[in-house]
Coordinates of N, CA and C in Angstrom, one line a residue:
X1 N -1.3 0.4 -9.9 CA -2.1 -0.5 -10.8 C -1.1 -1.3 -11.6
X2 N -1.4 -2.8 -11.6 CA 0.0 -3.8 -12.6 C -0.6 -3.4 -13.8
X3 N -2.2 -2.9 -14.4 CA -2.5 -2.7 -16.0 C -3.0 -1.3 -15.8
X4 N -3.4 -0.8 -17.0 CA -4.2 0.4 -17.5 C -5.5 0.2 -18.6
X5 N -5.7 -1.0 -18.3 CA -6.9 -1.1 -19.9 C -8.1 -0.4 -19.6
X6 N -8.3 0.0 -18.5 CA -9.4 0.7 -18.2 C -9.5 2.6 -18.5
X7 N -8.1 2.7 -18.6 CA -7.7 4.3 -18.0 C -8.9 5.2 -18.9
X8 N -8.6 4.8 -20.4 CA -9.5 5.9 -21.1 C -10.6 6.2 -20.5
X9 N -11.7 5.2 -20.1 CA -12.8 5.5 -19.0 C -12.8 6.1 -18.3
X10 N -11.8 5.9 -17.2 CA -11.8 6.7 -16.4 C -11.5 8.0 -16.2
X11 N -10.9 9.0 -17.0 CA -10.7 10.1 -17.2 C -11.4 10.9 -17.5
X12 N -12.7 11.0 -18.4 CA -13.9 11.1 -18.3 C -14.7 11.1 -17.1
X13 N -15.0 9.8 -16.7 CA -15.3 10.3 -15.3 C -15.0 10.5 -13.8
X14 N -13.6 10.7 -14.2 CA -12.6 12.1 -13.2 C -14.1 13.0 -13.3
X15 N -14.2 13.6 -14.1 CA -15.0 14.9 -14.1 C -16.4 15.7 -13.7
X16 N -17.1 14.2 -13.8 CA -18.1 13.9 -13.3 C -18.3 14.1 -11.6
X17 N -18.7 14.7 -10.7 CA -18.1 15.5 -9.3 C -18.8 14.5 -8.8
X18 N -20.0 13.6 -8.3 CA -20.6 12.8 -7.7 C -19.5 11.2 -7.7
X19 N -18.9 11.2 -8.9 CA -18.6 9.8 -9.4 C -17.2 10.1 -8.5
X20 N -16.0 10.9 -8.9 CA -14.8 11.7 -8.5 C -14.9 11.6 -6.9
X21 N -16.0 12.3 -6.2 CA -15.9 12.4 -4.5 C -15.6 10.6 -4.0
X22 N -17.1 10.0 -4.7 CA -17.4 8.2 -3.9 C -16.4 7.6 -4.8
X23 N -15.8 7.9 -6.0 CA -15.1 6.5 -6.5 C -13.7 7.2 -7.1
X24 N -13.0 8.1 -7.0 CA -11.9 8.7 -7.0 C -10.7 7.9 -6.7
X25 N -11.0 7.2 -5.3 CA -10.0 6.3 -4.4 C -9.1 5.3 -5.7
X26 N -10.4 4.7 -6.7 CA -9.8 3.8 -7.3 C -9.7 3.6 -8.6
X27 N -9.9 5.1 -8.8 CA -9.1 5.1 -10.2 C -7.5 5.5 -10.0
X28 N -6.9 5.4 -11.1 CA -5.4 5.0 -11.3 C -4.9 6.7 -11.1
X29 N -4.1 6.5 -10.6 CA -3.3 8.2 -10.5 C -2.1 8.2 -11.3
X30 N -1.7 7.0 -12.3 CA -0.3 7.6 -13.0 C -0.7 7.4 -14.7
X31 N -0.2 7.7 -15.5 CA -0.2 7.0 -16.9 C 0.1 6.1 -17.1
X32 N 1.0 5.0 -16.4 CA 1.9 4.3 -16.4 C 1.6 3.2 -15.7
X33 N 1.3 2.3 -15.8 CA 0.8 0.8 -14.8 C 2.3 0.4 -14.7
X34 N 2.3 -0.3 -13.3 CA 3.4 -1.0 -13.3 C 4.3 -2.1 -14.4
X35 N 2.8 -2.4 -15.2 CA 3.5 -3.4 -16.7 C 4.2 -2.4 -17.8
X36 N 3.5 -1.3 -17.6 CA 4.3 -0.1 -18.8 C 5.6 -0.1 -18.4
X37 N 5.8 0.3 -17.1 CA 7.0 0.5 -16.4 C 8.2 -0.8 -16.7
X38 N 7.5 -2.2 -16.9 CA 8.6 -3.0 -16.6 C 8.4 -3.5 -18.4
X39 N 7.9 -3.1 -18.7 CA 7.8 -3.1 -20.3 C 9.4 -2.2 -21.0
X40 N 9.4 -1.3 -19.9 CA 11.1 -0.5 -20.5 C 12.4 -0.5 -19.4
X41 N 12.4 -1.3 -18.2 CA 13.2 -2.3 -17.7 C 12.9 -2.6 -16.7
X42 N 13.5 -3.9 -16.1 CA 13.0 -4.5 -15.0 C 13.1 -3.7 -13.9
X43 N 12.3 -3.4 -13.1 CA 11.8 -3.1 -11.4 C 11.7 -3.9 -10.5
X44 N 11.9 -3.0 -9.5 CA 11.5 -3.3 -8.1 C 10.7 -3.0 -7.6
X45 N 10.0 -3.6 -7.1 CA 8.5 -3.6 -6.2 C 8.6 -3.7 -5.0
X46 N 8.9 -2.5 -3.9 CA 8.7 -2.5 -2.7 C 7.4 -2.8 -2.2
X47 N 6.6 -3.6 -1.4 CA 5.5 -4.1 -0.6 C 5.6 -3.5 0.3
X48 N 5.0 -2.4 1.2 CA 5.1 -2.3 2.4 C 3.8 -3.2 2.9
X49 N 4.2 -3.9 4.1 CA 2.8 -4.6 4.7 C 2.1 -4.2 6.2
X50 N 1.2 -3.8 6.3 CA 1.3 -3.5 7.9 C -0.5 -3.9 8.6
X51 N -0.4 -4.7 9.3 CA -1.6 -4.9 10.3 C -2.5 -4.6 9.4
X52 N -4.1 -5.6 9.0 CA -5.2 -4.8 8.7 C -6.0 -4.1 9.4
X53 N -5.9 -4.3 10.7 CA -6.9 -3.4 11.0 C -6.1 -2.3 11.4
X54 N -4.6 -1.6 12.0 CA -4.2 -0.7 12.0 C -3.8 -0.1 11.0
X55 N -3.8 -0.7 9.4 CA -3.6 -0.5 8.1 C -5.2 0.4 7.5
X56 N -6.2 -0.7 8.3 CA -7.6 0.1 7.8 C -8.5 1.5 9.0
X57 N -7.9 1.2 10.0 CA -7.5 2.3 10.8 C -6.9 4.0 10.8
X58 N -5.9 3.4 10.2 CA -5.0 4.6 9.4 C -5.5 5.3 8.2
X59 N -6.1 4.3 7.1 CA -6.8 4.9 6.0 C -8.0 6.1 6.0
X60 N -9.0 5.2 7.6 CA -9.9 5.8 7.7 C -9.7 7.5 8.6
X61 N -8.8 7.1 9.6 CA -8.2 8.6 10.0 C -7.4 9.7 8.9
X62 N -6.6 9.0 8.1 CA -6.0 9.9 7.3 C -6.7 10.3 6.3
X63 N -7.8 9.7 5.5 CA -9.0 9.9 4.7 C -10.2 10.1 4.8
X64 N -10.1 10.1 5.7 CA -11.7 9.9 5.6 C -12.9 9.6 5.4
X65 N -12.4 7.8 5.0 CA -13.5 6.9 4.4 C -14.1 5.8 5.4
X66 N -15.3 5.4 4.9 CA -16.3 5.0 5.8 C -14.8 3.3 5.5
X67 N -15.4 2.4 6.5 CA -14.7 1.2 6.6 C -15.1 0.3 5.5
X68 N -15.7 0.2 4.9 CA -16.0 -0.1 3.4 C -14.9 -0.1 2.7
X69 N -14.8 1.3 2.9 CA -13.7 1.9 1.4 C -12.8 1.3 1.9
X70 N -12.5 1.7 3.1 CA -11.1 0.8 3.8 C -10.5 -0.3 3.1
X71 N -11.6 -1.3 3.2 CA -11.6 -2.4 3.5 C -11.2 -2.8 1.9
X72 N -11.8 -2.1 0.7 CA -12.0 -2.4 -0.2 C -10.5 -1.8 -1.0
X73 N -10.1 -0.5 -0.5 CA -8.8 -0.1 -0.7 C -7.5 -1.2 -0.5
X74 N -7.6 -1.7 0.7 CA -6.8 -2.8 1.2 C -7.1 -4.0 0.2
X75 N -8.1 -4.4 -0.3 CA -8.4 -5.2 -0.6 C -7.6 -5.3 -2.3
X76 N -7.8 -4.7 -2.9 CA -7.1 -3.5 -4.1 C -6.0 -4.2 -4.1
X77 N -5.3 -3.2 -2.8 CA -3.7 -3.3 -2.2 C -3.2 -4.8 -2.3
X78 N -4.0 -5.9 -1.9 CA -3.5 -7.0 -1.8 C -3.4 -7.6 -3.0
X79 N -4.4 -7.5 -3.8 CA -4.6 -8.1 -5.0 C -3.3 -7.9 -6.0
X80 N -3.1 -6.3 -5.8 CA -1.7 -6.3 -6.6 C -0.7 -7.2 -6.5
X81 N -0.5 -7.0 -4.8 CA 0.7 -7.8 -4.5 C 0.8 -8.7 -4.8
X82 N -0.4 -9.5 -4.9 CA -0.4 -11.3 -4.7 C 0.0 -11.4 -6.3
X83 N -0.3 -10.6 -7.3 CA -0.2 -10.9 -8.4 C 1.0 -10.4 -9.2
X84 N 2.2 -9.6 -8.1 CA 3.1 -9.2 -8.8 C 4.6 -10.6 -9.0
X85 N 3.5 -11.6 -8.0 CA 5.0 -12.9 -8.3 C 4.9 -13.3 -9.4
X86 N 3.6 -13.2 -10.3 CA 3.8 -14.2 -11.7 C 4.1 -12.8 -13.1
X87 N 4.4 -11.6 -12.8 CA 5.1 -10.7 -14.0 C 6.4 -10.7 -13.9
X88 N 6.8 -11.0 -15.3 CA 8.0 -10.6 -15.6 C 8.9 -9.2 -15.6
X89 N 9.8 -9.2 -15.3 CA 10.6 -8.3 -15.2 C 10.2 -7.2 -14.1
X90 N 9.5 -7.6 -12.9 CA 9.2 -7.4 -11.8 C 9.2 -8.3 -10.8
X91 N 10.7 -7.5 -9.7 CA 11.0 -8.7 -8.6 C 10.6 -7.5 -7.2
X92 N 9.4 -8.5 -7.0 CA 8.9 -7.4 -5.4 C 9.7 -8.0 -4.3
X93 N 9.4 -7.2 -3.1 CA 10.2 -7.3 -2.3 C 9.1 -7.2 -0.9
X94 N 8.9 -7.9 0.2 CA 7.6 -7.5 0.7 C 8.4 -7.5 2.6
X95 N 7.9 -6.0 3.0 CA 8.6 -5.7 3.9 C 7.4 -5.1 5.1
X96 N 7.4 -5.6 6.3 CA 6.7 -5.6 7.6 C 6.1 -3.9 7.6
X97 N 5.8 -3.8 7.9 CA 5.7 -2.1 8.6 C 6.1 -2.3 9.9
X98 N 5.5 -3.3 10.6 CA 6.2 -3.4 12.0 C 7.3 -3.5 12.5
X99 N 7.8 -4.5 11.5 CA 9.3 -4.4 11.8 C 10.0 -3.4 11.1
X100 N 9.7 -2.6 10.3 CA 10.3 -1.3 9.8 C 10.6 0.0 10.6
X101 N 9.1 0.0 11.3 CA 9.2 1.1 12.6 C 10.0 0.3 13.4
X102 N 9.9 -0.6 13.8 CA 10.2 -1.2 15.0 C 12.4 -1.6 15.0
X103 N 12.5 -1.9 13.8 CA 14.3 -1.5 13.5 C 14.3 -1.2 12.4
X104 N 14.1 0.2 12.0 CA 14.3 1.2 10.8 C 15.9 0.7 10.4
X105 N 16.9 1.0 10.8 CA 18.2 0.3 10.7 C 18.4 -0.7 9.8
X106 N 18.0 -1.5 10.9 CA 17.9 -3.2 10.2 C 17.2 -3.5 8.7
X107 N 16.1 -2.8 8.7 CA 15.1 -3.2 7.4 C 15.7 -2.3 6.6
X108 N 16.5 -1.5 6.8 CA 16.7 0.2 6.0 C 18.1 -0.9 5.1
X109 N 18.9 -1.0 6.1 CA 20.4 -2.0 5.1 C 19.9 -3.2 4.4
X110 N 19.0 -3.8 4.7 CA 18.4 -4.9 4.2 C 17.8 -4.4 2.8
X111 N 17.1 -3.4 2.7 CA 16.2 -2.7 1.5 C 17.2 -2.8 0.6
X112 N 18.7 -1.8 1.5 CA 19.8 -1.5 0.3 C 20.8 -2.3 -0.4
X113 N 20.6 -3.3 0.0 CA 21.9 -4.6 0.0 C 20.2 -4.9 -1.2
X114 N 19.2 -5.2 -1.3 CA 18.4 -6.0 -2.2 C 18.4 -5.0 -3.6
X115 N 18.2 -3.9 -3.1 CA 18.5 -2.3 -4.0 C 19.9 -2.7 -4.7
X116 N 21.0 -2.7 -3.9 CA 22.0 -3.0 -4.8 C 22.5 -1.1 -4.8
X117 N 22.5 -0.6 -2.9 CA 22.7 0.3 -2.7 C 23.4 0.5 -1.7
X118 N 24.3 1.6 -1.7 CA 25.0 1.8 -0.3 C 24.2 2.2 1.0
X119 N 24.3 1.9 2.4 CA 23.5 2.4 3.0 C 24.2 3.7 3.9
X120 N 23.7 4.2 4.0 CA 24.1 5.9 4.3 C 22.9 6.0 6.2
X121 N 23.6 6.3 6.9 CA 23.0 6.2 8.0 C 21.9 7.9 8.2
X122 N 22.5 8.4 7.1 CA 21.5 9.5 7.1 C 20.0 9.3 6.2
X123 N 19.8 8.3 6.2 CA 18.5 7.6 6.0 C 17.8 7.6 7.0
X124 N 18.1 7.2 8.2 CA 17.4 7.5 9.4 C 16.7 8.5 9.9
X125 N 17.0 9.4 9.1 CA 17.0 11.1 9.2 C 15.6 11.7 8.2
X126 N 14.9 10.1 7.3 CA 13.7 10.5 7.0 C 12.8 11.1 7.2
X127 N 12.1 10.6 8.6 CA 11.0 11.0 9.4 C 11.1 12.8 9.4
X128 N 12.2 12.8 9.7 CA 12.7 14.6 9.9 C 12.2 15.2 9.0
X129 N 13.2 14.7 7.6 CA 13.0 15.8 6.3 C 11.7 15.5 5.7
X130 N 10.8 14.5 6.5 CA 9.2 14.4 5.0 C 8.5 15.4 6.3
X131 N 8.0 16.6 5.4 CA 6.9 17.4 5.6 C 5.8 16.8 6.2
X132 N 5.0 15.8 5.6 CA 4.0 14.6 5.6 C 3.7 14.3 7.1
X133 N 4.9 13.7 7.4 CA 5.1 13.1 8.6 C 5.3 13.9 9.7
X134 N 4.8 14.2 10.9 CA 4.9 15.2 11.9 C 6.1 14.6 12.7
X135 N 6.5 13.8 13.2 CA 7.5 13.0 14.2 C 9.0 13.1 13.4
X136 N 9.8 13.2 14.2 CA 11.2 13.6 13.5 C 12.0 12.4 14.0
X137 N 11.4 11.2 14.5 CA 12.1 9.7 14.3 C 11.3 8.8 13.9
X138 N 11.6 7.4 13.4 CA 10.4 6.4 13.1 C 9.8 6.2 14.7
X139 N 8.7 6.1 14.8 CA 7.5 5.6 15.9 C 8.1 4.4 16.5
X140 N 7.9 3.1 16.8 CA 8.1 2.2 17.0 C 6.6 1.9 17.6
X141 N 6.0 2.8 18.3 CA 4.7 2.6 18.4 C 4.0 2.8 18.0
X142 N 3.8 2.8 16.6 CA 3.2 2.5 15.5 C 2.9 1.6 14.9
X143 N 4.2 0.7 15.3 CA 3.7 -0.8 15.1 C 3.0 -1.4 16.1
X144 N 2.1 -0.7 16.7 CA 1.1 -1.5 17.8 C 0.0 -2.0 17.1
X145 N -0.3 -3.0 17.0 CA -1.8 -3.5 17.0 C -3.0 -3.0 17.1
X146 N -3.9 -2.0 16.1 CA -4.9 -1.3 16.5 C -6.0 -2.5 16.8
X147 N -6.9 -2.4 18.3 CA -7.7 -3.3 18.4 C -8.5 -3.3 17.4
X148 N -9.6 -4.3 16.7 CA -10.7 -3.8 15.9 C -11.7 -3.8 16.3
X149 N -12.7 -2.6 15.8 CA -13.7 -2.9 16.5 C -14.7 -3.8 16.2
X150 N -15.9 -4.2 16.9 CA -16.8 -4.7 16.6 C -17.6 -4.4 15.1
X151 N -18.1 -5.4 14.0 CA -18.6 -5.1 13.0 C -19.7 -5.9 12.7
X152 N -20.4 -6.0 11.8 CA -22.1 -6.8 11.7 C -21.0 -8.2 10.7
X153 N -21.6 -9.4 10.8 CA -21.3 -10.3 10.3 C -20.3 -10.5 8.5
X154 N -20.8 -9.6 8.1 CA -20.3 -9.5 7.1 C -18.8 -9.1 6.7
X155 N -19.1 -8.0 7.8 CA -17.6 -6.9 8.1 C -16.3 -8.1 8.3
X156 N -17.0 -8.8 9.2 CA -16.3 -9.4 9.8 C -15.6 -10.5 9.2
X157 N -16.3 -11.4 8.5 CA -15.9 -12.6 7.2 C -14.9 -11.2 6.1
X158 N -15.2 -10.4 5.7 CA -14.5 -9.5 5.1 C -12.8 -9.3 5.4
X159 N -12.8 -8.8 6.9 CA -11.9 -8.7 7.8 C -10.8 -10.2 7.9
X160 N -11.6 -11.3 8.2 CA -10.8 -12.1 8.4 C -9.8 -13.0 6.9
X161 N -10.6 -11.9 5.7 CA -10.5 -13.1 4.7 C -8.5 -12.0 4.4
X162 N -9.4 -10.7 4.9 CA -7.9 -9.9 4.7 C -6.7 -10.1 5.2
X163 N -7.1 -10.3 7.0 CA -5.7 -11.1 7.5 C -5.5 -12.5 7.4
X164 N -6.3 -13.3 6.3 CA -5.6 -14.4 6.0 C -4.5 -13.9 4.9
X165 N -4.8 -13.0 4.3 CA -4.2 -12.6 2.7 C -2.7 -11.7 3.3
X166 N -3.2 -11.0 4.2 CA -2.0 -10.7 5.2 C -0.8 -11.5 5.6
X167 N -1.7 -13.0 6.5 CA -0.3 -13.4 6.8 C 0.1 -14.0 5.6
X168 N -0.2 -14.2 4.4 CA 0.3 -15.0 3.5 C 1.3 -14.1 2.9
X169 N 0.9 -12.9 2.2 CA 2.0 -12.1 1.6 C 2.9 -11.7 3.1
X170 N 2.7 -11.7 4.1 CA 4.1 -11.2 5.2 C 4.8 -12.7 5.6
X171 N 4.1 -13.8 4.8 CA 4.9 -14.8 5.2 C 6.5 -14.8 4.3
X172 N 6.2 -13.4 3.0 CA 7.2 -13.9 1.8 C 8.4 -13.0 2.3
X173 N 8.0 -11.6 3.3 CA 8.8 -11.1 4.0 C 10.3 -11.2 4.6
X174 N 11.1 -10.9 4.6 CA 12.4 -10.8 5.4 C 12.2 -10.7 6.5
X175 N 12.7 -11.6 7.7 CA 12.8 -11.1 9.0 C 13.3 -9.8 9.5

């Protein structure tokens, strides 16, 4: 989250079990908004960006939310981004998912040269050591294209307004 003006509210109804199951997704999980954060020195803002419908795809398999929430999660997600170019003392950085699976390598030295970090080829060696992750190399076919399915009119104006928002923030991207 770039603010917190809301947080006191929400903490309260964390506890509330009806409100917590349907609307849990988008309350704030840290104390700390990203403005707190650059309030006590300047940051970096990694962007990961990847496909919306294999981005809303993924949410819905890994979570278990109807395509709504998806949609509305993503929607969230974008909004930050778009709005992290005009804060101070936060310089994002906005990097493909596709091309990340697709040359972990490449995007991995690139990260660390912007980081202002050595790159250690035992980086590649992520996939292994995260518990999280079942595969013990980056995928490459991951970055495939999830087709989307068919949706009622709405879904769909919804959908397209996200991969316009898509290609704009992956246009700010590194090759």
């Amino acid at each position: 989250h770039l603010d917190r003006r809301w947080y006191p509210i929400y903490e309260p109804l964390r506890r509330v079990g009806w409100l917590r199951r349907n609307f849990n997704y988008r309350l704030p999980r840290s104390r700390l908004s990203l403005r707190d954060m650059a309030g006590r020195a300047e940051i970096k803002a990694l962007c990961i960006l990847r496909d919306p419908a294999s981005n809303i795809a993924a949410i819905h398999r890994r979570a278990q939310r109807s395509d709504r929430v998806c949609r509305d999660i993503l929607d969230r997600t974008y909004r930050v981004y778009e709005r992290l170019a005009g804060e101070p003392r936060i310089e994002a950085r906005f990097l493909s998912f596709e091309r990340f699976v697709g040359n972990p390598e490449a995007q991995l030295r690139g990260m660390c040269q912007w980081l202002g970090l050595p790159f250690d080829p035992a980086m590649l060696d992520a996939p292994r050591l995260n518990p999280e992750y079942p595969e013990k190399t980056f995928r490459a076919d991951k970055a495939a294209v999830v087709p989307r399915p068919a949706q009622d009119g709405r879904s769909d104006a919804a959908y397209a307004q996200l991969r316009t928002r898509y290609e704009v923030l992956l246009a700010r991207a590194p090759s």
